[in-house]
Amino acid sequence: MKKHLKYTFLICTIALFIGGCSSDDGSVFDTPIPDNTGGEDGGDETEEPEVATIVFNEAVPSSNITTASASGEAGTTVTGRVIFTSDDTTQRRMYITQNYLGQGEMPFSSFDLVSDDLTKALKADGSIDLDGATKKEIDFSFPLPVPDIDNGEIVYTFWTTTGKGDFRDVTKRLALGAGQITVTVGTGTNPAAAVREFTDIKLFAPAQDGTTESFFSLLNETVYRINVGPEFRAFWDFGYYYGASGDSAGDNASFASTEQYDASFGFAVDGLEPGADEENSETETLNQMFFASSTTIDAAAFDAITLNGELNFIASSDAQKITNLSVGDVVEFVDNYGKKGLIKITAIEPGFNNNDFIEFDVKIQP
């Protein structure tokens, strides 16, 4: 499937080296937080480099350092460090996002782990699996890459969870955090935020067993089969179906939020709702999304939109599905996380067969 991003976010090409997990033999605070001072007499001792460090200590929250910053030069790296010490809470995963030049927070999971305590590396959703660490005391140091830019900020956000979390919702099963390390280049001034743009997205009429590419994620512009598994449940935003309950005179070409999809489609898609044996099944949630036919934006106006602020006019509806879509329609939406956007329908192959489809473009706030 052909897909394009108008702006590149440097999230898949940057290697992040993580090391120095603490062991059960001592506290992470046995290692002092580095400062920028040299020897007492200012002699020949080499001055330690400044380390941007965030600290969360559940037992002593007054010692927390929730934000840190560093200046960087294009094409180099700056050192970052995160220290998360829990008391009663068990930390099972760490989530990291990167916001590049104010273009929106994206999962940051292109890791090259070197810690002996993290042999399992990453979970399927891109979070760091902490089962190989102590789960109570975590101390990571790593170089943060500085891209080849003249001015701007790159913001990294870190938090830990007690189970499967959500890259777009730091409160979901939060253990400790969230903290931020900001890397500033030049003046630190970001360019005007552009919309994120996806083109030629194709969703197919669903199979009840979840084997068709019928669902879309606004997080990473990826089309999903539901049978890829529950690790990606927080990624799914909305799905496509044709007709309602097999009635060709019903809804025809339609979108529905993940939360309302089974009720709208008329059949339960295997794997969409959490099973009783899944992790955190009792507290699992599905993404909502609210749709409305645009009364002010046509296809030509859609094509002309380039900046984030041009989507501020959109107001959320109460409808979590939209039906009887046609080629050329423009749909307004507000997603589960408050981001506003537009969908332009570009092609429809009508029908219930699993090779029937809808094709569309998307513009959404970063």
mmCIF file of C-alpha atoms in Angstrom:
data_model
loop_
_atom_site.group_PDB
_atom_site.id
_atom_site.type_symbol
_atom_site.label_atom_id
_atom_site.label_comp_id
_atom_site.label_asym_id
_atom_site.label_seq_id
_atom_site.Cartn_x
_atom_site.Cartn_y
_atom_site.Cartn_z
ATOM 1 C CA MET A 1 0.000 0.000 0.000
ATOM 2 C CA LYS A 2 1.379 3.323 -1.034
ATOM 3 C CA LYS A 3 1.686 5.845 1.743
ATOM 4 C CA HIS A 4 3.551 9.082 2.059
ATOM 5 C CA LEU A 5 4.387 11.476 4.882
ATOM 6 C CA LYS A 6 4.768 15.120 4.030
ATOM 7 C CA TYR A 7 7.181 15.631 6.872
ATOM 8 C CA THR A 8 9.844 13.207 8.096
ATOM 9 C CA PHE A 9 10.157 12.742 11.826
ATOM 10 C CA LEU A 10 13.492 10.930 12.160
ATOM 11 C CA ILE A 11 12.008 8.338 14.488
ATOM 12 C CA CYS A 12 13.059 5.184 12.739
ATOM 13 C CA THR A 13 16.583 6.036 11.650
ATOM 14 C CA ILE A 14 18.027 7.179 14.975
ATOM 15 C CA ALA A 15 19.651 4.627 17.262
ATOM 16 C CA LEU A 16 19.203 5.120 21.013
ATOM 17 C CA PHE A 17 21.701 3.359 23.221
ATOM 18 C CA ILE A 18 20.430 2.485 26.658
ATOM 19 C CA GLY A 19 22.642 1.159 29.423
ATOM 20 C CA GLY A 20 23.371 1.006 33.089
ATOM 21 C CA CYS A 21 20.207 -0.583 34.572
ATOM 22 C CA SER A 22 20.613 -0.876 38.319
ATOM 23 C CA SER A 23 20.812 -4.250 39.964
ATOM 24 C CA ASP A 24 19.099 -5.595 43.065
ATOM 25 C CA ASP A 25 22.372 -5.186 44.971
ATOM 26 C CA GLY A 26 22.124 -1.442 45.428
ATOM 27 C CA SER A 27 20.208 1.736 44.830
ATOM 28 C CA VAL A 28 20.321 3.729 41.646
ATOM 29 C CA PHE A 29 21.203 6.666 43.845
ATOM 30 C CA ASP A 30 24.479 4.980 44.750
ATOM 31 C CA THR A 31 25.668 6.581 41.518
ATOM 32 C CA PRO A 32 25.609 10.377 41.905
ATOM 33 C CA ILE A 33 23.853 12.481 39.320
ATOM 34 C CA PRO A 34 26.612 14.022 37.194
ATOM 35 C CA ASP A 35 27.167 17.738 37.287
ATOM 36 C CA ASN A 36 29.237 20.096 35.205
ATOM 37 C CA THR A 37 32.030 20.643 37.670
ATOM 38 C CA GLY A 38 35.635 19.578 37.438
ATOM 39 C CA GLY A 39 38.268 19.049 40.151
ATOM 40 C CA GLU A 40 38.379 21.128 43.308
ATOM 41 C CA ASP A 41 41.468 23.044 42.236
ATOM 42 C CA GLY A 42 40.454 23.429 38.606
ATOM 43 C CA GLY A 43 43.638 21.640 37.615
ATOM 44 C CA ASP A 44 44.222 18.983 35.018
ATOM 45 C CA GLU A 45 41.136 16.899 35.789
ATOM 46 C CA THR A 46 38.800 16.641 32.814
ATOM 47 C CA GLU A 47 35.514 18.436 33.315
ATOM 48 C CA GLU A 48 32.555 16.028 33.314
ATOM 49 C CA PRO A 49 30.099 16.669 30.509
ATOM 50 C CA GLU A 50 26.696 17.994 31.448
ATOM 51 C CA VAL A 51 24.080 15.256 31.587
ATOM 52 C CA ALA A 52 20.404 16.079 31.109
ATOM 53 C CA THR A 53 18.837 13.972 33.879
ATOM 54 C CA ILE A 54 15.261 13.383 34.988
ATOM 55 C CA VAL A 55 14.523 11.686 38.303
ATOM 56 C CA PHE A 56 11.354 10.137 39.733
ATOM 57 C CA ASN A 57 11.429 8.676 43.247
ATOM 58 C CA GLU A 58 8.084 7.345 44.424
ATOM 59 C CA ALA A 59 9.148 7.238 48.080
ATOM 60 C CA VAL A 60 10.645 10.754 48.066
ATOM 61 C CA PRO A 61 8.761 12.785 45.456
ATOM 62 C CA SER A 62 10.417 15.986 46.674
ATOM 63 C CA SER A 63 13.590 14.753 44.972
ATOM 64 C CA ASN A 64 11.917 14.470 41.563
ATOM 65 C CA ILE A 65 13.452 16.269 38.614
ATOM 66 C CA THR A 66 10.707 16.223 36.008
ATOM 67 C CA THR A 67 12.356 18.248 33.248
ATOM 68 C CA ALA A 68 15.877 18.654 31.962
ATOM 69 C CA SER A 69 17.453 20.373 28.996
ATOM 70 C CA ALA A 70 20.607 20.386 26.965
ATOM 71 C CA SER A 71 22.019 22.377 24.080
ATOM 72 C CA GLY A 72 23.131 20.450 21.054
ATOM 73 C CA GLU A 73 25.005 21.000 17.844
ATOM 74 C CA ALA A 74 23.660 19.629 14.580
ATOM 75 C CA GLY A 75 24.959 16.191 13.762
ATOM 76 C CA THR A 76 26.169 15.388 17.284
ATOM 77 C CA THR A 77 24.612 13.820 20.383
ATOM 78 C CA VAL A 78 23.909 14.959 23.931
ATOM 79 C CA THR A 79 23.802 12.634 26.913
ATOM 80 C CA GLY A 80 20.486 11.967 28.634
ATOM 81 C CA ARG A 81 19.768 9.968 31.780
ATOM 82 C CA VAL A 82 16.531 8.733 33.380
ATOM 83 C CA ILE A 83 16.302 7.445 36.958
ATOM 84 C CA PHE A 84 12.981 5.926 38.022
ATOM 85 C CA THR A 85 12.792 4.427 41.535
ATOM 86 C CA SER A 86 9.500 2.949 42.688
ATOM 87 C CA ASP A 87 8.429 1.938 46.180
ATOM 88 C CA ASP A 88 5.113 0.054 46.154
ATOM 89 C CA THR A 89 4.596 0.206 42.402
ATOM 90 C CA THR A 90 6.018 -2.360 39.999
ATOM 91 C CA GLN A 91 7.318 -0.818 36.771
ATOM 92 C CA ARG A 92 6.788 -3.211 33.871
ATOM 93 C CA ARG A 93 7.294 -1.041 30.771
ATOM 94 C CA MET A 94 8.887 2.237 29.768
ATOM 95 C CA TYR A 95 7.392 4.393 27.019
ATOM 96 C CA ILE A 96 9.370 7.059 25.136
ATOM 97 C CA THR A 97 8.101 9.587 22.609
ATOM 98 C CA GLN A 98 9.941 12.113 20.469
ATOM 99 C CA ASN A 99 8.494 15.466 19.417
ATOM 100 C CA TYR A 100 10.647 16.734 16.563
ATOM 101 C CA LEU A 101 10.384 20.484 15.880
ATOM 102 C CA GLY A 102 6.899 20.648 17.368
ATOM 103 C CA GLN A 103 5.516 18.241 14.778
ATOM 104 C CA GLY A 104 3.812 16.025 17.379
ATOM 105 C CA GLU A 105 4.783 13.260 19.756
ATOM 106 C CA MET A 106 5.653 10.003 18.035
ATOM 107 C CA PRO A 107 6.748 6.647 19.482
ATOM 108 C CA PHE A 108 10.496 6.515 19.828
ATOM 109 C CA SER A 109 11.505 2.884 19.722
ATOM 110 C CA SER A 110 14.458 2.546 17.364
ATOM 111 C CA PHE A 111 16.670 1.160 20.082
ATOM 112 C CA ASP A 112 19.992 -0.638 20.128
ATOM 113 C CA LEU A 113 19.904 -1.951 23.668
ATOM 114 C CA VAL A 114 23.213 -2.820 25.284
ATOM 115 C CA SER A 115 22.103 -3.431 28.875
ATOM 116 C CA ASP A 116 22.616 -6.964 30.177
ATOM 117 C CA ASP A 117 19.485 -6.492 32.283
ATOM 118 C CA LEU A 118 17.237 -5.953 29.272
ATOM 119 C CA THR A 119 17.632 -9.106 27.250
ATOM 120 C CA LYS A 120 14.003 -9.002 26.088
ATOM 121 C CA ALA A 121 14.497 -5.546 24.566
ATOM 122 C CA LEU A 122 11.165 -4.243 23.225
ATOM 123 C CA LYS A 123 7.540 -5.219 23.550
ATOM 124 C CA ALA A 124 5.585 -5.542 20.312
ATOM 125 C CA ASP A 125 4.081 -2.055 20.711
ATOM 126 C CA GLY A 126 7.556 -0.465 20.919
ATOM 127 C CA SER A 127 7.733 0.031 24.685
ATOM 128 C CA ILE A 128 10.777 -1.152 26.656
ATOM 129 C CA ASP A 129 10.176 -4.430 28.476
ATOM 130 C CA LEU A 130 11.385 -3.954 32.047
ATOM 131 C CA ASP A 131 10.945 -7.599 33.054
ATOM 132 C CA GLY A 132 14.672 -8.036 32.548
ATOM 133 C CA ALA A 133 15.442 -5.118 34.897
ATOM 134 C CA THR A 134 14.737 -4.868 38.619
ATOM 135 C CA LYS A 135 11.295 -3.282 38.005
ATOM 136 C CA LYS A 136 11.841 -1.083 41.065
ATOM 137 C CA GLU A 137 15.094 0.740 40.307
ATOM 138 C CA ILE A 138 15.836 1.824 36.756
ATOM 139 C CA ASP A 139 18.791 3.928 35.655
ATOM 140 C CA PHE A 140 19.363 4.420 31.928
ATOM 141 C CA SER A 141 21.963 6.632 30.240
ATOM 142 C CA PHE A 142 22.070 7.126 26.492
ATOM 143 C CA PRO A 143 23.077 9.587 23.756
ATOM 144 C CA LEU A 144 20.262 11.701 22.319
ATOM 145 C CA PRO A 145 20.886 12.428 18.630
ATOM 146 C CA VAL A 146 20.808 15.991 17.359
ATOM 147 C CA PRO A 147 19.551 16.222 13.757
ATOM 148 C CA ASP A 148 21.065 18.457 11.116
ATOM 149 C CA ILE A 149 18.989 21.592 11.757
ATOM 150 C CA ASP A 150 19.823 25.232 12.445
ATOM 151 C CA ASN A 151 17.126 25.998 15.024
ATOM 152 C CA GLY A 152 14.491 24.076 16.927
ATOM 153 C CA GLU A 153 13.695 21.720 19.789
ATOM 154 C CA ILE A 154 13.518 17.957 20.088
ATOM 155 C CA VAL A 155 11.535 16.876 23.153
ATOM 156 C CA TYR A 156 11.783 13.343 24.552
ATOM 157 C CA THR A 157 9.120 12.211 27.037
ATOM 158 C CA PHE A 158 9.603 9.223 29.358
ATOM 159 C CA TRP A 159 7.236 7.324 31.647
ATOM 160 C CA THR A 160 6.801 3.837 33.077
ATOM 161 C CA THR A 161 3.635 1.772 33.363
ATOM 162 C CA THR A 162 2.303 -1.131 35.414
ATOM 163 C CA GLY A 163 1.164 -2.915 32.251
ATOM 164 C CA LYS A 164 0.377 -2.247 28.599
ATOM 165 C CA GLY A 165 0.205 1.523 28.151
ATOM 166 C CA ASP A 166 -0.537 3.940 25.340
ATOM 167 C CA PHE A 167 1.940 6.161 23.478
ATOM 168 C CA ARG A 168 -0.771 8.831 23.197
ATOM 169 C CA ASP A 169 -1.985 8.692 26.810
ATOM 170 C CA VAL A 170 0.621 8.873 29.581
ATOM 171 C CA THR A 171 -2.060 8.315 32.244
ATOM 172 C CA LYS A 172 -2.934 4.795 31.074
ATOM 173 C CA ARG A 173 -1.614 2.406 33.758
ATOM 174 C CA LEU A 174 0.946 5.041 34.757
ATOM 175 C CA ALA A 175 3.625 3.932 37.217
ATOM 176 C CA LEU A 176 6.085 6.862 37.300
ATOM 177 C CA GLY A 177 6.556 9.961 35.154
ATOM 178 C CA ALA A 178 6.120 11.590 32.811
ATOM 179 C CA GLY A 179 9.379 13.503 32.490
ATOM 180 C CA GLN A 180 10.884 15.385 29.573
ATOM 181 C CA ILE A 181 14.347 16.044 28.208
ATOM 182 C CA THR A 182 14.490 18.924 25.734
ATOM 183 C CA VAL A 183 17.372 19.256 23.306
ATOM 184 C CA THR A 184 17.717 22.798 21.932
ATOM 185 C CA VAL A 185 19.503 23.658 18.710
ATOM 186 C CA GLY A 186 20.355 27.275 17.885
ATOM 187 C CA THR A 187 17.607 29.604 19.050
ATOM 188 C CA GLY A 188 15.274 26.710 19.814
ATOM 189 C CA THR A 189 12.557 28.256 17.658
ATOM 190 C CA ASN A 190 10.470 25.665 15.828
ATOM 191 C CA PRO A 191 8.944 26.322 12.417
ATOM 192 C CA ALA A 192 5.179 26.665 12.098
ATOM 193 C CA ALA A 193 3.602 23.277 12.751
ATOM 194 C CA ALA A 194 2.382 21.584 9.597
ATOM 195 C CA VAL A 195 -0.447 19.063 9.426
ATOM 196 C CA ARG A 196 0.475 15.410 9.261
ATOM 197 C CA GLU A 197 -0.653 14.104 5.904
ATOM 198 C CA PHE A 198 -1.357 10.530 4.771
ATOM 199 C CA THR A 199 -2.342 9.649 1.216
ATOM 200 C CA ASP A 200 -3.742 6.634 -0.611
ATOM 201 C CA ILE A 201 -4.850 4.775 2.525
ATOM 202 C CA LYS A 202 -6.853 1.667 1.595
ATOM 203 C CA LEU A 203 -9.117 -0.259 3.978
ATOM 204 C CA PHE A 204 -10.917 -3.435 2.990
ATOM 205 C CA ALA A 205 -14.393 -4.680 3.816
ATOM 206 C CA PRO A 206 -13.981 -6.697 7.010
ATOM 207 C CA ALA A 207 -13.851 -10.377 7.674
ATOM 208 C CA GLN A 208 -15.390 -11.385 10.978
ATOM 209 C CA ASP A 209 -12.252 -13.313 11.943
ATOM 210 C CA GLY A 210 -10.166 -10.099 11.923
ATOM 211 C CA THR A 211 -7.878 -11.142 9.047
ATOM 212 C CA THR A 212 -8.538 -8.195 6.720
ATOM 213 C CA GLU A 213 -6.775 -4.819 6.721
ATOM 214 C CA SER A 214 -9.848 -2.923 7.868
ATOM 215 C CA PHE A 215 -8.547 -0.633 10.644
ATOM 216 C CA PHE A 216 -6.363 2.467 10.583
ATOM 217 C CA SER A 217 -4.049 4.127 13.090
ATOM 218 C CA LEU A 218 -3.645 7.894 13.054
ATOM 219 C CA LEU A 219 -0.617 7.459 15.299
ATOM 220 C CA ASN A 220 1.655 5.802 12.768
ATOM 221 C CA GLU A 221 -0.378 5.925 9.498
ATOM 222 C CA THR A 222 -0.560 2.127 9.479
ATOM 223 C CA VAL A 223 -3.359 -0.131 8.268
ATOM 224 C CA TYR A 224 -4.040 -3.015 10.678
ATOM 225 C CA ARG A 225 -5.563 -6.449 10.750
ATOM 226 C CA ILE A 226 -7.153 -7.011 14.140
ATOM 227 C CA ASN A 227 -5.578 -10.438 14.386
ATOM 228 C CA VAL A 228 -2.113 -8.848 14.781
ATOM 229 C CA GLY A 229 -2.898 -9.023 18.482
ATOM 230 C CA PRO A 230 -3.824 -6.970 21.548
ATOM 231 C CA GLU A 231 -0.412 -5.278 21.861
ATOM 232 C CA PHE A 232 -1.600 -2.845 19.173
ATOM 233 C CA ARG A 233 -5.098 -2.221 20.510
ATOM 234 C CA ALA A 234 -4.258 1.356 21.559
ATOM 235 C CA PHE A 235 -3.095 2.053 17.981
ATOM 236 C CA TRP A 236 -6.462 1.321 16.313
ATOM 237 C CA ASP A 237 -8.571 4.454 15.768
ATOM 238 C CA PHE A 238 -11.318 3.539 13.312
ATOM 239 C CA GLY A 239 -12.394 0.845 10.895
ATOM 240 C CA TYR A 240 -14.208 0.435 7.590
ATOM 241 C CA TYR A 241 -17.277 -1.654 6.840
ATOM 242 C CA TYR A 242 -19.862 -1.800 4.056
ATOM 243 C CA GLY A 243 -23.518 -2.127 4.952
ATOM 244 C CA ALA A 244 -24.979 -2.915 8.344
ATOM 245 C CA SER A 245 -25.647 -6.472 9.507
ATOM 246 C CA GLY A 246 -25.157 -7.656 5.928
ATOM 247 C CA ASP A 247 -27.890 -5.349 4.596
ATOM 248 C CA SER A 248 -26.875 -3.845 1.232
ATOM 249 C CA ALA A 249 -29.608 -1.234 1.671
ATOM 250 C CA GLY A 250 -28.121 -0.139 4.977
ATOM 251 C CA ASP A 251 -25.080 1.980 5.760
ATOM 252 C CA ASN A 252 -23.064 1.219 2.599
ATOM 253 C CA ALA A 253 -19.487 2.610 2.753
ATOM 254 C CA SER A 254 -18.928 3.531 6.415
ATOM 255 C CA PHE A 255 -16.379 4.383 9.080
ATOM 256 C CA ALA A 256 -16.830 3.606 12.778
ATOM 257 C CA SER A 257 -14.638 4.239 15.805
ATOM 258 C CA THR A 258 -12.916 1.205 17.270
ATOM 259 C CA GLU A 259 -15.106 1.483 20.362
ATOM 260 C CA GLN A 260 -18.355 1.393 18.384
ATOM 261 C CA TYR A 261 -17.220 -0.795 15.502
ATOM 262 C CA ASP A 262 -18.814 -4.100 16.502
ATOM 263 C CA ALA A 263 -22.165 -2.445 17.205
ATOM 264 C CA SER A 264 -22.065 -0.497 13.920
ATOM 265 C CA PHE A 265 -20.912 -3.399 11.750
ATOM 266 C CA GLY A 266 -23.426 -5.764 13.324
ATOM 267 C CA PHE A 267 -20.941 -8.558 13.966
ATOM 268 C CA ALA A 268 -18.298 -9.092 16.638
ATOM 269 C CA VAL A 269 -14.851 -9.004 15.003
ATOM 270 C CA ASP A 270 -12.586 -11.556 16.652
ATOM 271 C CA GLY A 271 -9.926 -9.896 18.794
ATOM 272 C CA LEU A 272 -11.339 -6.387 18.770
ATOM 273 C CA GLU A 273 -12.657 -6.647 22.320
ATOM 274 C CA PRO A 274 -10.190 -7.929 24.947
ATOM 275 C CA GLY A 275 -10.468 -11.554 25.979
ATOM 276 C CA ALA A 276 -10.796 -12.527 29.617
ATOM 277 C CA ASP A 277 -7.333 -14.105 29.607
ATOM 278 C CA GLU A 278 -5.565 -10.986 28.305
ATOM 279 C CA GLU A 279 -3.368 -8.714 30.378
ATOM 280 C CA ASN A 280 -5.401 -5.894 31.993
ATOM 281 C CA SER A 281 -8.555 -7.101 30.200
ATOM 282 C CA GLU A 282 -10.881 -5.722 32.883
ATOM 283 C CA THR A 283 -9.560 -2.178 32.446
ATOM 284 C CA GLU A 284 -8.880 -2.218 28.704
ATOM 285 C CA THR A 285 -10.454 0.526 26.594
ATOM 286 C CA LEU A 286 -11.011 1.039 22.870
ATOM 287 C CA ASN A 287 -10.458 4.338 21.068
ATOM 288 C CA GLN A 288 -13.351 6.646 20.418
ATOM 289 C CA MET A 289 -13.510 8.880 17.350
ATOM 290 C CA PHE A 290 -16.163 11.381 16.296
ATOM 291 C CA PHE A 291 -17.176 12.036 12.678
ATOM 292 C CA ALA A 292 -19.189 14.659 10.767
ATOM 293 C CA SER A 293 -19.670 15.480 7.095
ATOM 294 C CA SER A 294 -17.893 18.741 6.352
ATOM 295 C CA THR A 295 -20.132 21.624 5.381
ATOM 296 C CA THR A 296 -17.304 24.102 4.788
ATOM 297 C CA ILE A 297 -14.460 22.091 3.215
ATOM 298 C CA ASP A 298 -14.651 20.452 -0.194
ATOM 299 C CA ALA A 299 -12.005 18.352 -1.925
ATOM 300 C CA ALA A 300 -10.165 21.382 -3.321
ATOM 301 C CA ALA A 301 -10.128 23.140 0.061
ATOM 302 C CA PHE A 302 -8.851 19.923 1.659
ATOM 303 C CA ASP A 303 -5.906 19.875 -0.734
ATOM 304 C CA ALA A 304 -5.013 23.476 0.153
ATOM 305 C CA ILE A 305 -4.675 22.899 3.911
ATOM 306 C CA THR A 306 -1.064 22.750 5.081
ATOM 307 C CA LEU A 307 -0.822 24.116 8.645
ATOM 308 C CA ASN A 308 -1.993 22.807 12.007
ATOM 309 C CA GLY A 309 -3.965 25.959 12.790
ATOM 310 C CA GLU A 310 -6.099 25.573 9.686
ATOM 311 C CA LEU A 311 -7.853 22.618 11.350
ATOM 312 C CA ASN A 312 -8.792 24.459 14.546
ATOM 313 C CA PHE A 313 -12.293 25.208 13.227
ATOM 314 C CA ILE A 314 -13.359 21.572 13.578
ATOM 315 C CA ALA A 315 -15.718 20.828 16.472
ATOM 316 C CA SER A 316 -16.384 17.371 17.837
ATOM 317 C CA SER A 317 -19.693 15.707 17.020
ATOM 318 C CA ASP A 318 -21.410 13.000 19.064
ATOM 319 C CA ALA A 319 -21.370 10.440 16.246
ATOM 320 C CA GLN A 320 -18.857 7.604 16.360
ATOM 321 C CA LYS A 321 -19.771 6.381 12.895
ATOM 322 C CA ILE A 322 -20.440 7.952 9.507
ATOM 323 C CA THR A 323 -22.264 6.115 6.730
ATOM 324 C CA ASN A 324 -23.124 6.243 3.030
ATOM 325 C CA LEU A 325 -19.784 7.743 2.074
ATOM 326 C CA SER A 326 -19.114 8.692 -1.553
ATOM 327 C CA VAL A 327 -16.044 9.598 -3.590
ATOM 328 C CA GLY A 328 -15.250 13.298 -3.098
ATOM 329 C CA ASP A 329 -16.760 13.502 0.392
ATOM 330 C CA VAL A 330 -14.735 15.292 3.070
ATOM 331 C CA VAL A 331 -15.232 14.081 6.649
ATOM 332 C CA GLU A 332 -14.330 16.072 9.752
ATOM 333 C CA PHE A 333 -13.173 14.163 12.835
ATOM 334 C CA VAL A 334 -11.851 14.542 16.355
ATOM 335 C CA ASP A 335 -9.945 11.533 17.639
ATOM 336 C CA ASN A 336 -9.747 9.970 21.086
ATOM 337 C CA TYR A 337 -6.873 12.288 22.052
ATOM 338 C CA GLY A 338 -8.422 15.570 20.902
ATOM 339 C CA LYS A 339 -6.571 15.850 17.586
ATOM 340 C CA LYS A 340 -8.634 17.389 14.772
ATOM 341 C CA GLY A 341 -8.502 16.320 11.170
ATOM 342 C CA LEU A 342 -10.093 15.702 7.788
ATOM 343 C CA ILE A 343 -10.589 12.642 5.588
ATOM 344 C CA LYS A 344 -11.098 12.928 1.823
ATOM 345 C CA ILE A 345 -12.638 9.908 0.092
ATOM 346 C CA THR A 346 -10.816 9.188 -3.172
ATOM 347 C CA ALA A 347 -12.106 5.751 -4.269
ATOM 348 C CA ILE A 348 -14.675 3.121 -3.286
ATOM 349 C CA GLU A 349 -15.038 -0.429 -4.538
ATOM 350 C CA PRO A 350 -18.519 -1.121 -3.140
ATOM 351 C CA GLY A 351 -19.474 -4.443 -1.627
ATOM 352 C CA PHE A 352 -19.148 -6.849 1.271
ATOM 353 C CA ASN A 353 -16.439 -9.050 -0.199
ATOM 354 C CA ASN A 354 -13.077 -8.894 1.552
ATOM 355 C CA ASN A 355 -11.380 -7.495 -1.567
ATOM 356 C CA ASP A 356 -13.835 -4.572 -1.728
ATOM 357 C CA PHE A 357 -12.383 -1.374 -0.324
ATOM 358 C CA ILE A 358 -12.398 2.349 0.379
ATOM 359 C CA GLU A 359 -9.437 4.633 -0.350
ATOM 360 C CA PHE A 360 -8.819 8.033 1.257
ATOM 361 C CA ASP A 361 -6.388 10.786 2.279
ATOM 362 C CA VAL A 362 -6.004 12.214 5.787
ATOM 363 C CA LYS A 363 -4.804 15.488 7.288
ATOM 364 C CA ILE A 364 -4.524 15.673 11.061
ATOM 365 C CA GLN A 365 -3.029 17.964 13.681
ATOM 366 C CA PRO A 366 0.424 16.913 14.926
#
